[in-house]
């Protein structure tokens, strides 16, 4: 079905011109192009100066206005001969091409690497650090070593097509494989120069990504999907590129099977440590605990009596001594936690059961170290690093509510944490309660959040957080 064309005054300022993409202001003249898609009528809008007559309509601009354009204005604007003549001139004029904007940060960054690559000395030239000719960017104050390294990496990857760049990213794990060629090229160069991106140091499970808005000068985490609760857990981590955690090695050519296994092993070990497991043994259990587990007089766990005895032995092993597992503090709940894993693996040895318990609950000393590491990562993301502690508490509280299935409460604490991240002043016991009211009100911080901030700074903790921690074990 052919399209219909009409002219009218814009009823609001919500529509945009399909050609120039700019807003059409209320009461401004616009040309509508309406067509049917199934049973639905779809209308697009153009400024008169942006409108072009479709090639399928082989008429002059004047004939188009007279024969095809329906006047839907209240004052019959096409009855005005002067306006009609101006409209014909606008439509018949060749539309001006929109000025090309060089506002794509990734394209600009790749262009700078290309320039630096073209200025690199030939291989047969003297490559001494002191005599090497600096690039233009280096002369302007950039780091010549970093730029030269990126330029050399550009020389390796710039002739590759998208599928080839995606293969490189796939081999090295950790980078997204969608986007334009410039985006893929930037990720390959970044990994080649700095090493592949590791897991997020704030949420410990999200994949870090180069930020498109500044062409990878910062690195951010978009969160992760928690299969246990079937929900996406957001993360607000943002850091400068040079502060992002990295893993080595990086392969520019397809790795061998042995090298692929090495990448997999390094990645798994890093993720185990990042999530609170790990400590020295195979699978992550600390060596000290593994030795004790191997020395246990392990009962036959195919029987009920054997399962109970094994649960008691394992709970005692995991909660006493210098190295402990982060099981529930209540002795009965700790035995039940061990018993649940033992029942699910009736043929496992003591060391295998220990590995499974450590994987599920983590090592206490590791978790304390991780909490400190997470706080440092949060401090990097905060406008005021001193607010990292309270932001960390709110993020944890939000995650605990989310695991309970209370998305509303979780969202409230996540939004408050994001608001805290954006503050450029330190929150204290003196100003905490004022963040929810009056002239000092901060968006997304309500009375409940402000009261918990005051509690945190006056007592060192939040009662509700301690309660949720206990219930989650």
Tab-separated table of C-alpha atoms in Angstrom:
chain	number	residue	atom	x	y	z
A	1	UNK	CA	0.000	0.000	0.000
A	2	UNK	CA	1.485	3.418	-0.990
A	3	UNK	CA	2.320	5.959	1.678
A	4	UNK	CA	0.201	9.036	2.432
A	5	UNK	CA	1.771	12.499	2.778
A	6	UNK	CA	0.398	15.418	4.744
A	7	UNK	CA	1.497	18.726	6.222
A	8	UNK	CA	0.550	19.998	9.680
A	9	UNK	CA	1.646	22.005	12.719
A	10	UNK	CA	3.453	19.797	15.272
A	11	UNK	CA	1.117	19.051	18.183
A	12	UNK	CA	3.998	18.734	20.654
A	13	UNK	CA	7.793	18.832	20.812
A	14	UNK	CA	8.180	15.056	21.081
A	15	UNK	CA	8.691	14.140	17.421
A	16	UNK	CA	12.057	14.151	15.636
A	17	UNK	CA	12.948	14.630	11.991
A	18	UNK	CA	13.830	11.331	10.298
A	19	UNK	CA	16.497	13.077	8.223
A	20	UNK	CA	18.412	15.366	10.574
A	21	UNK	CA	17.320	13.611	13.806
A	22	UNK	CA	16.636	16.947	15.482
A	23	UNK	CA	13.492	17.670	17.508
A	24	UNK	CA	10.530	19.291	15.760
A	25	UNK	CA	9.208	21.957	18.094
A	26	UNK	CA	5.516	22.405	18.933
A	27	UNK	CA	3.559	24.352	16.260
A	28	UNK	CA	6.466	24.042	13.818
A	29	UNK	CA	5.497	22.946	10.277
A	30	UNK	CA	6.236	19.292	9.568
A	31	UNK	CA	5.559	16.814	6.762
A	32	UNK	CA	4.201	13.414	7.737
A	33	UNK	CA	4.722	10.152	5.835
A	34	UNK	CA	2.163	7.519	6.885
A	35	UNK	CA	2.180	3.865	5.880
A	36	UNK	CA	0.556	0.633	7.063
A	37	UNK	CA	2.490	-2.237	8.585
A	38	UNK	CA	-0.090	-4.955	8.901
A	39	UNK	CA	-3.000	-3.379	10.763
A	40	UNK	CA	-0.843	-0.650	12.300
A	41	UNK	CA	-0.454	2.837	10.849
A	42	UNK	CA	3.050	4.254	11.268
A	43	UNK	CA	3.916	7.918	10.687
A	44	UNK	CA	7.354	9.452	10.319
A	45	UNK	CA	8.110	13.186	10.311
A	46	UNK	CA	10.388	15.554	8.406
A	47	UNK	CA	11.184	19.232	8.397
A	48	UNK	CA	10.062	20.607	5.004
A	49	UNK	CA	13.699	21.433	4.217
A	50	UNK	CA	14.728	17.840	5.010
A	51	UNK	CA	11.963	16.133	3.012
A	52	UNK	CA	12.809	14.477	-0.312
A	53	UNK	CA	10.284	13.131	-2.790
A	54	UNK	CA	10.547	9.333	-3.044
A	55	UNK	CA	12.071	8.026	-6.271
A	56	UNK	CA	8.912	5.998	-6.933
A	57	UNK	CA	6.960	9.271	-7.321
A	58	UNK	CA	8.267	10.766	-10.554
A	59	UNK	CA	6.841	14.295	-10.294
A	60	UNK	CA	8.170	17.804	-9.730
A	61	UNK	CA	8.088	19.450	-6.312
A	62	UNK	CA	5.187	21.654	-7.385
A	63	UNK	CA	3.174	18.675	-8.661
A	64	UNK	CA	3.901	16.777	-5.439
A	65	UNK	CA	2.581	19.646	-3.276
A	66	UNK	CA	-0.539	20.039	-5.429
A	67	UNK	CA	-1.384	16.362	-5.989
A	68	UNK	CA	0.090	14.305	-3.135
A	69	UNK	CA	0.390	16.535	-0.058
A	70	UNK	CA	-2.737	16.751	2.109
A	71	UNK	CA	-3.188	19.951	4.117
A	72	UNK	CA	-4.133	19.038	7.706
A	73	UNK	CA	-3.438	22.455	9.234
A	74	UNK	CA	-6.323	24.214	10.934
A	75	UNK	CA	-5.746	27.418	8.932
A	76	UNK	CA	-5.320	25.745	5.524
A	77	UNK	CA	-1.727	26.849	5.103
A	78	UNK	CA	-1.418	25.542	1.539
A	79	UNK	CA	-4.051	28.061	0.469
A	80	UNK	CA	-1.426	30.761	0.997
A	81	UNK	CA	0.352	31.064	-2.389
A	82	UNK	CA	3.467	32.632	-0.846
A	83	UNK	CA	3.871	29.779	1.657
A	84	UNK	CA	3.212	27.174	-1.052
A	85	UNK	CA	5.918	28.711	-3.247
A	86	UNK	CA	8.430	28.661	-0.353
A	87	UNK	CA	7.512	25.036	0.371
A	88	UNK	CA	8.049	24.023	-3.266
A	89	UNK	CA	11.478	25.669	-3.218
A	90	UNK	CA	12.383	23.887	0.051
A	91	UNK	CA	11.350	20.482	-1.292
A	92	UNK	CA	12.977	20.946	-4.698
A	93	UNK	CA	16.277	22.109	-3.209
A	94	UNK	CA	18.895	19.401	-2.740
A	95	UNK	CA	18.964	18.739	1.011
A	96	UNK	CA	22.179	19.735	2.701
A	97	UNK	CA	24.185	16.873	3.999
A	98	UNK	CA	24.487	16.888	7.711
A	99	UNK	CA	27.937	18.028	8.718
A	100	UNK	CA	30.070	15.091	9.645
A	101	UNK	CA	30.742	15.099	13.331
A	102	UNK	CA	33.963	13.687	14.690
A	103	UNK	CA	32.443	12.974	18.080
A	104	UNK	CA	33.019	9.211	18.159
A	105	UNK	CA	35.600	8.675	20.924
A	106	UNK	CA	36.490	5.159	19.764
A	107	UNK	CA	37.043	6.269	16.141
A	108	UNK	CA	39.172	9.168	17.386
A	109	UNK	CA	41.269	6.865	19.559
A	110	UNK	CA	41.831	4.419	16.699
A	111	UNK	CA	42.750	7.361	14.441
A	112	UNK	CA	45.396	8.451	16.960
A	113	UNK	CA	46.828	4.909	16.995
A	114	UNK	CA	46.877	4.911	13.190
A	115	UNK	CA	48.779	8.210	13.142
A	116	UNK	CA	51.253	6.921	15.710
A	117	UNK	CA	51.681	3.690	13.730
A	118	UNK	CA	52.483	5.596	10.538
A	119	UNK	CA	55.123	7.599	12.417
A	120	UNK	CA	56.867	4.555	13.876
A	121	UNK	CA	60.466	4.122	12.655
A	122	UNK	CA	61.155	1.400	10.119
A	123	UNK	CA	62.512	-1.860	11.494
A	124	UNK	CA	65.931	-1.140	10.039
A	125	UNK	CA	66.126	2.278	11.722
A	126	UNK	CA	67.854	2.839	15.048
A	127	UNK	CA	65.327	1.778	17.692
A	128	UNK	CA	67.218	3.146	20.687
A	129	UNK	CA	64.856	4.629	23.302
A	130	UNK	CA	66.766	7.892	23.500
A	131	UNK	CA	67.074	8.493	19.752
A	132	UNK	CA	63.620	7.220	18.682
A	133	UNK	CA	61.549	9.964	17.058
A	134	UNK	CA	58.557	10.728	19.339
A	135	UNK	CA	55.094	10.747	17.812
A	136	UNK	CA	53.036	13.919	17.585
A	137	UNK	CA	50.916	12.761	20.511
A	138	UNK	CA	54.055	12.239	22.562
A	139	UNK	CA	55.204	15.745	21.739
A	140	UNK	CA	51.875	17.037	23.043
A	141	UNK	CA	52.404	15.437	26.422
A	142	UNK	CA	51.092	11.895	25.965
A	143	UNK	CA	52.999	8.904	27.312
A	144	UNK	CA	55.262	7.885	24.385
A	145	UNK	CA	55.782	4.327	25.671
A	146	UNK	CA	52.064	3.580	25.936
A	147	UNK	CA	51.262	5.200	22.604
A	148	UNK	CA	54.106	3.411	20.828
A	149	UNK	CA	52.993	0.079	22.311
A	150	UNK	CA	49.418	0.745	21.147
A	151	UNK	CA	50.692	1.791	17.716
A	152	UNK	CA	52.627	-1.464	17.330
A	153	UNK	CA	49.538	-3.419	18.407
A	154	UNK	CA	47.526	-1.465	15.834
A	155	UNK	CA	49.966	-2.687	13.211
A	156	UNK	CA	49.189	-6.281	14.182
A	157	UNK	CA	45.407	-6.065	14.174
A	158	UNK	CA	44.207	-3.245	11.896
A	159	UNK	CA	44.122	-5.334	8.712
A	160	UNK	CA	42.039	-8.059	10.340
A	161	UNK	CA	38.358	-8.343	9.506
A	162	UNK	CA	35.678	-8.455	12.192
A	163	UNK	CA	35.499	-12.288	12.450
A	164	UNK	CA	39.282	-12.436	12.881
A	165	UNK	CA	39.223	-9.785	15.634
A	166	UNK	CA	36.401	-11.676	17.329
A	167	UNK	CA	38.520	-14.843	17.230
A	168	UNK	CA	41.349	-13.021	19.029
A	169	UNK	CA	38.947	-11.808	21.715
A	170	UNK	CA	37.463	-15.297	22.036
A	171	UNK	CA	40.882	-16.899	22.514
A	172	UNK	CA	41.800	-14.498	25.298
A	173	UNK	CA	38.485	-14.508	27.203
A	174	UNK	CA	37.007	-11.530	29.030
A	175	UNK	CA	36.008	-9.102	26.248
A	176	UNK	CA	32.699	-8.547	24.477
A	177	UNK	CA	32.681	-9.624	20.838
A	178	UNK	CA	29.957	-7.362	19.456
A	179	UNK	CA	30.217	-3.859	18.034
A	180	UNK	CA	31.888	-2.019	15.178
A	181	UNK	CA	35.322	-2.874	13.819
A	182	UNK	CA	36.799	0.109	15.699
A	183	UNK	CA	35.326	-1.207	18.965
A	184	UNK	CA	36.704	-4.720	18.362
A	185	UNK	CA	40.066	-3.281	17.318
A	186	UNK	CA	40.255	-1.120	20.450
A	187	UNK	CA	39.642	-4.173	22.682
A	188	UNK	CA	42.337	-6.195	20.929
A	189	UNK	CA	44.848	-3.363	21.253
A	190	UNK	CA	43.935	-2.825	24.912
A	191	UNK	CA	44.380	-6.492	25.773
A	192	UNK	CA	47.608	-6.778	23.781
A	193	UNK	CA	49.162	-3.812	25.589
A	194	UNK	CA	47.744	-4.237	29.103
A	195	UNK	CA	46.662	-7.877	29.440
A	196	UNK	CA	43.133	-9.250	29.377
A	197	UNK	CA	40.533	-7.847	31.744
A	198	UNK	CA	39.873	-9.873	34.899
A	199	UNK	CA	36.698	-10.156	36.982
A	200	UNK	CA	35.224	-7.110	38.710
A	201	UNK	CA	36.938	-6.403	42.068
A	202	UNK	CA	33.707	-4.936	43.459
A	203	UNK	CA	31.044	-7.590	42.789
A	204	UNK	CA	33.631	-10.346	42.060
A	205	UNK	CA	31.521	-11.940	39.317
A	206	UNK	CA	30.776	-9.306	36.677
A	207	UNK	CA	32.790	-8.963	33.471
A	208	UNK	CA	34.669	-5.702	33.072
A	209	UNK	CA	34.247	-3.784	29.822
A	210	UNK	CA	36.009	-0.825	28.237
A	211	UNK	CA	33.741	2.232	28.442
A	212	UNK	CA	32.668	3.338	24.949
A	213	UNK	CA	32.027	6.944	25.999
A	214	UNK	CA	35.730	7.637	26.573
A	215	UNK	CA	37.197	4.962	24.278
A	216	UNK	CA	38.433	2.738	27.058
A	217	UNK	CA	40.057	5.323	29.297
A	218	UNK	CA	37.814	3.932	32.011
A	219	UNK	CA	36.647	0.382	32.696
A	220	UNK	CA	33.199	-0.455	34.087
A	221	UNK	CA	31.216	-3.472	35.272
A	222	UNK	CA	27.623	-4.034	34.202
A	223	UNK	CA	26.883	-6.618	36.903
A	224	UNK	CA	26.080	-10.300	36.453
A	225	UNK	CA	23.180	-12.737	36.303
A	226	UNK	CA	22.689	-14.765	39.493
A	227	UNK	CA	21.250	-18.125	38.416
A	228	UNK	CA	20.430	-19.055	42.014
A	229	UNK	CA	17.809	-16.302	42.305
A	230	UNK	CA	17.205	-15.856	38.543
A	231	UNK	CA	17.912	-12.128	38.669
A	232	UNK	CA	20.504	-9.713	37.338
A	233	UNK	CA	22.691	-8.153	40.029
A	234	UNK	CA	23.764	-4.622	39.023
A	235	UNK	CA	27.232	-3.262	39.763
A	236	UNK	CA	28.483	0.334	39.805
A	237	UNK	CA	32.238	-0.297	39.553
A	238	UNK	CA	34.121	2.250	37.430
A	239	UNK	CA	37.886	2.750	37.416
A	240	UNK	CA	40.647	4.221	35.301
A	241	UNK	CA	41.959	1.785	32.714
A	242	UNK	CA	45.371	1.504	34.323
A	243	UNK	CA	43.810	0.516	37.681
A	244	UNK	CA	41.679	-2.322	36.283
A	245	UNK	CA	42.714	-5.882	37.268
A	246	UNK	CA	44.429	-7.767	34.435
A	247	UNK	CA	45.479	-11.317	33.606
A	248	UNK	CA	48.311	-12.631	31.439
A	249	UNK	CA	49.184	-14.039	28.938
A	250	UNK	CA	47.588	-12.520	25.827
A	251	UNK	CA	47.688	-14.318	22.485
A	252	UNK	CA	47.639	-12.502	19.137
A	253	UNK	CA	47.643	-15.824	17.297
A	254	UNK	CA	45.541	-18.906	17.943
A	255	UNK	CA	46.872	-20.591	21.094
A	256	UNK	CA	47.760	-24.286	21.209
A	257	UNK	CA	45.669	-26.729	23.245
A	258	UNK	CA	48.206	-26.478	26.082
A	259	UNK	CA	48.054	-22.655	26.002
A	260	UNK	CA	44.245	-22.747	25.936
A	261	UNK	CA	44.266	-24.953	29.040
A	262	UNK	CA	46.709	-22.534	30.675
A	263	UNK	CA	44.319	-19.599	30.006
A	264	UNK	CA	41.419	-21.625	31.420
A	265	UNK	CA	43.380	-22.586	34.526
A	266	UNK	CA	44.554	-19.028	35.221
A	267	UNK	CA	41.022	-17.697	34.728
A	268	UNK	CA	39.455	-20.305	37.026
A	269	UNK	CA	42.045	-19.720	39.753
A	270	UNK	CA	41.468	-15.969	39.558
A	271	UNK	CA	37.678	-16.364	39.708
A	272	UNK	CA	37.930	-18.760	42.660
A	273	UNK	CA	40.037	-16.251	44.585
A	274	UNK	CA	37.796	-13.367	43.538
A	275	UNK	CA	34.662	-15.100	44.836
A	276	UNK	CA	36.102	-15.938	48.232
A	277	UNK	CA	37.317	-19.483	47.616
A	278	UNK	CA	40.850	-20.605	47.178
A	279	UNK	CA	43.808	-20.783	49.460
A	280	UNK	CA	46.235	-23.274	48.040
A	281	UNK	CA	44.789	-26.739	47.465
A	282	UNK	CA	43.277	-28.239	44.377
A	283	UNK	CA	39.800	-26.842	43.853
A	284	UNK	CA	40.495	-23.966	46.246
A	285	UNK	CA	40.580	-25.553	49.731
A	286	UNK	CA	43.510	-24.372	51.894
A	287	UNK	CA	46.393	-26.838	52.169
A	288	UNK	CA	46.175	-26.822	55.981
A	289	UNK	CA	42.539	-27.964	55.926
A	290	UNK	CA	43.179	-30.559	53.212
A	291	UNK	CA	45.879	-32.202	55.319
A	292	UNK	CA	43.520	-32.369	58.304
A	293	UNK	CA	40.716	-33.750	56.132
A	294	UNK	CA	42.962	-36.531	54.811
A	295	UNK	CA	43.842	-37.480	58.408
A	296	UNK	CA	40.187	-37.791	59.483
A	297	UNK	CA	38.802	-41.181	60.426
A	298	UNK	CA	36.179	-40.822	57.696
A	299	UNK	CA	33.053	-42.952	58.264
A	300	UNK	CA	30.971	-44.836	55.709
A	301	UNK	CA	28.654	-42.053	54.503
A	302	UNK	CA	26.357	-44.437	52.660
A	303	UNK	CA	24.559	-44.940	55.987
A	304	UNK	CA	22.531	-42.370	57.942
A	305	UNK	CA	24.709	-42.804	61.031
A	306	UNK	CA	27.808	-42.316	58.908
A	307	UNK	CA	26.394	-39.126	57.391
A	308	UNK	CA	25.707	-37.644	60.833
A	309	UNK	CA	29.186	-38.514	62.092
A	310	UNK	CA	30.790	-37.095	58.949
A	311	UNK	CA	28.796	-33.849	59.282
A	312	UNK	CA	30.015	-33.440	62.875
A	313	UNK	CA	33.640	-34.122	61.892
A	314	UNK	CA	33.561	-31.768	58.921
A	315	UNK	CA	31.825	-28.943	60.824
A	316	UNK	CA	34.423	-29.147	63.597
A	317	UNK	CA	37.269	-29.220	61.068
A	318	UNK	CA	35.924	-26.170	59.216
A	319	UNK	CA	35.177	-23.991	62.271
A	320	UNK	CA	38.173	-24.647	64.542
A	321	UNK	CA	41.816	-23.832	64.049
A	322	UNK	CA	43.679	-20.925	62.480
A	323	UNK	CA	42.076	-21.356	59.035
A	324	UNK	CA	38.292	-21.633	59.013
A	325	UNK	CA	35.476	-21.872	56.488
A	326	UNK	CA	32.748	-19.235	56.593
A	327	UNK	CA	29.992	-21.611	57.720
A	328	UNK	CA	26.988	-20.401	59.789
A	329	UNK	CA	28.097	-19.385	63.285
A	330	UNK	CA	25.406	-21.506	64.928
A	331	UNK	CA	26.877	-25.021	65.486
A	332	UNK	CA	23.665	-26.818	64.529
A	333	UNK	CA	23.353	-24.812	61.301
A	334	UNK	CA	27.030	-25.452	60.511
A	335	UNK	CA	26.503	-29.225	60.867
A	336	UNK	CA	23.359	-29.013	58.718
A	337	UNK	CA	25.256	-27.117	56.021
A	338	UNK	CA	27.964	-29.808	55.932
A	339	UNK	CA	25.356	-32.584	56.101
A	340	UNK	CA	23.491	-31.201	53.100
A	341	UNK	CA	26.630	-31.402	50.958
A	342	UNK	CA	27.507	-34.878	52.283
A	343	UNK	CA	24.016	-36.217	51.484
A	344	UNK	CA	24.354	-34.923	47.927
A	345	UNK	CA	27.716	-36.670	47.418
A	346	UNK	CA	27.492	-40.092	49.156
A	347	UNK	CA	30.619	-41.498	47.462
A	348	UNK	CA	32.929	-38.507	48.066
A	349	UNK	CA	36.036	-38.630	50.254
A	350	UNK	CA	36.670	-36.234	53.150
A	351	UNK	CA	38.946	-34.013	51.031
A	352	UNK	CA	36.381	-33.907	48.203
A	353	UNK	CA	33.629	-32.907	50.645
A	354	UNK	CA	35.911	-30.200	52.025
A	355	UNK	CA	36.501	-28.847	48.523
A	356	UNK	CA	32.736	-28.632	47.941
A	357	UNK	CA	32.154	-26.872	51.277
A	358	UNK	CA	34.907	-24.312	50.583
A	359	UNK	CA	33.504	-23.716	47.099
A	360	UNK	CA	30.041	-23.089	48.591
A	361	UNK	CA	30.970	-20.981	51.641
A	362	UNK	CA	34.499	-19.684	51.110
A	363	UNK	CA	37.356	-19.261	53.566
A	364	UNK	CA	36.843	-16.704	56.354
A	365	UNK	CA	40.303	-15.130	56.058
A	366	UNK	CA	39.874	-14.870	52.291
A	367	UNK	CA	36.531	-13.139	52.672
A	368	UNK	CA	37.991	-10.550	55.047
A	369	UNK	CA	40.768	-9.828	52.558
A	370	UNK	CA	38.229	-9.655	49.739
A	371	UNK	CA	36.087	-7.214	51.710
A	372	UNK	CA	39.099	-4.910	52.006
A	373	UNK	CA	39.842	-5.335	48.307
A	374	UNK	CA	36.213	-4.589	47.452
A	375	UNK	CA	36.284	-1.456	49.602
A	376	UNK	CA	39.355	-0.238	47.714
A	377	UNK	CA	37.572	-0.859	44.408
A	378	UNK	CA	34.498	1.040	45.625
A	379	UNK	CA	36.707	3.933	46.742
A	380	UNK	CA	38.012	4.227	43.171
A	381	UNK	CA	34.434	4.539	41.896
A	382	UNK	CA	33.294	7.107	44.493
A	383	UNK	CA	33.658	10.825	43.848
A	384	UNK	CA	34.553	10.994	47.548
A	385	UNK	CA	36.605	7.873	48.444
A	386	UNK	CA	35.825	8.365	52.161
A	387	UNK	CA	32.251	7.186	51.440
A	388	UNK	CA	33.399	3.719	50.314
A	389	UNK	CA	32.498	2.054	53.633
A	390	UNK	CA	28.848	3.121	53.734
A	391	UNK	CA	28.442	2.447	50.013
A	392	UNK	CA	29.828	-1.063	50.513
A	393	UNK	CA	27.337	-1.680	53.335
A	394	UNK	CA	24.384	-0.517	51.203
A	395	UNK	CA	25.464	-2.645	48.229
A	396	UNK	CA	25.705	-5.734	50.446
A	397	UNK	CA	22.324	-5.007	52.025
A	398	UNK	CA	20.778	-4.630	48.574
A	399	UNK	CA	22.247	-7.956	47.433
A	400	UNK	CA	20.969	-9.745	50.535
A	401	UNK	CA	17.448	-8.390	49.989
A	402	UNK	CA	17.625	-9.455	46.344
A	403	UNK	CA	18.549	-13.009	47.330
A	404	UNK	CA	15.459	-13.058	49.552
A	405	UNK	CA	13.350	-12.091	46.540
A	406	UNK	CA	12.608	-8.560	47.785
A	407	UNK	CA	13.422	-6.630	44.601
A	408	UNK	CA	11.825	-3.384	45.838
A	409	UNK	CA	14.015	-3.119	48.931
A	410	UNK	CA	17.063	-4.251	46.945
A	411	UNK	CA	16.436	-1.554	44.338
A	412	UNK	CA	16.077	1.129	47.004
A	413	UNK	CA	19.466	0.302	48.541
A	414	UNK	CA	21.143	-0.004	45.129
A	415	UNK	CA	19.827	3.439	44.143
A	416	UNK	CA	20.989	4.891	47.451
A	417	UNK	CA	24.443	3.347	46.892
A	418	UNK	CA	24.608	4.935	43.441
A	419	UNK	CA	23.633	8.290	44.961
A	420	UNK	CA	26.415	7.914	47.542
A	421	UNK	CA	28.911	7.173	44.767
A	422	UNK	CA	28.089	10.511	43.105
A	423	UNK	CA	28.477	12.683	46.226
A	424	UNK	CA	31.505	14.976	46.251
A	425	UNK	CA	31.533	15.406	50.053
A	426	UNK	CA	32.092	13.004	52.931
A	427	UNK	CA	29.053	11.601	54.743
A	428	UNK	CA	29.356	11.782	58.528
A	429	UNK	CA	27.127	11.293	61.566
A	430	UNK	CA	26.582	15.064	61.560
A	431	UNK	CA	25.182	15.340	58.038
A	432	UNK	CA	23.738	11.850	57.384
A	433	UNK	CA	20.162	12.568	58.474
A	434	UNK	CA	20.057	15.753	56.447
A	435	UNK	CA	20.488	13.870	53.182
A	436	UNK	CA	16.788	12.982	53.069
A	437	UNK	CA	15.194	16.378	53.640
A	438	UNK	CA	15.266	20.114	53.041
A	439	UNK	CA	17.919	21.908	51.040
A	440	UNK	CA	20.444	19.119	51.656
A	441	UNK	CA	18.121	16.435	50.249
A	442	UNK	CA	19.863	13.989	47.869
A	443	UNK	CA	17.851	12.167	45.209
A	444	UNK	CA	17.201	8.464	45.951
A	445	UNK	CA	18.095	8.787	49.628
A	446	UNK	CA	15.007	8.499	51.848
A	447	UNK	CA	14.531	8.648	55.587
A	448	UNK	CA	15.215	4.927	56.061
A	449	UNK	CA	18.499	5.129	54.176
A	450	UNK	CA	19.556	8.303	56.005
A	451	UNK	CA	18.793	6.707	59.386
A	452	UNK	CA	20.899	3.664	58.495
A	453	UNK	CA	23.769	5.927	57.436
A	454	UNK	CA	23.586	7.673	60.812
A	455	UNK	CA	23.538	4.258	62.532
A	456	UNK	CA	26.580	3.137	60.528
A	457	UNK	CA	28.642	6.178	61.484
A	458	UNK	CA	27.656	6.118	65.154
A	459	UNK	CA	27.859	2.349	65.813
A	460	UNK	CA	30.162	1.059	63.078
A	461	UNK	CA	27.539	-1.251	61.587
A	462	UNK	CA	23.865	-1.519	60.574
A	463	UNK	CA	21.628	-3.798	62.639
A	464	UNK	CA	19.524	-4.778	59.619
A	465	UNK	CA	22.671	-5.735	57.688
A	466	UNK	CA	23.902	-7.961	60.525
A	467	UNK	CA	20.448	-9.561	60.685
A	468	UNK	CA	20.419	-10.299	56.941
A	469	UNK	CA	23.948	-11.690	57.071
A	470	UNK	CA	22.932	-14.151	59.791
A	471	UNK	CA	19.810	-15.250	57.932
A	472	UNK	CA	21.731	-15.786	54.703
A	473	UNK	CA	24.063	-18.346	56.262
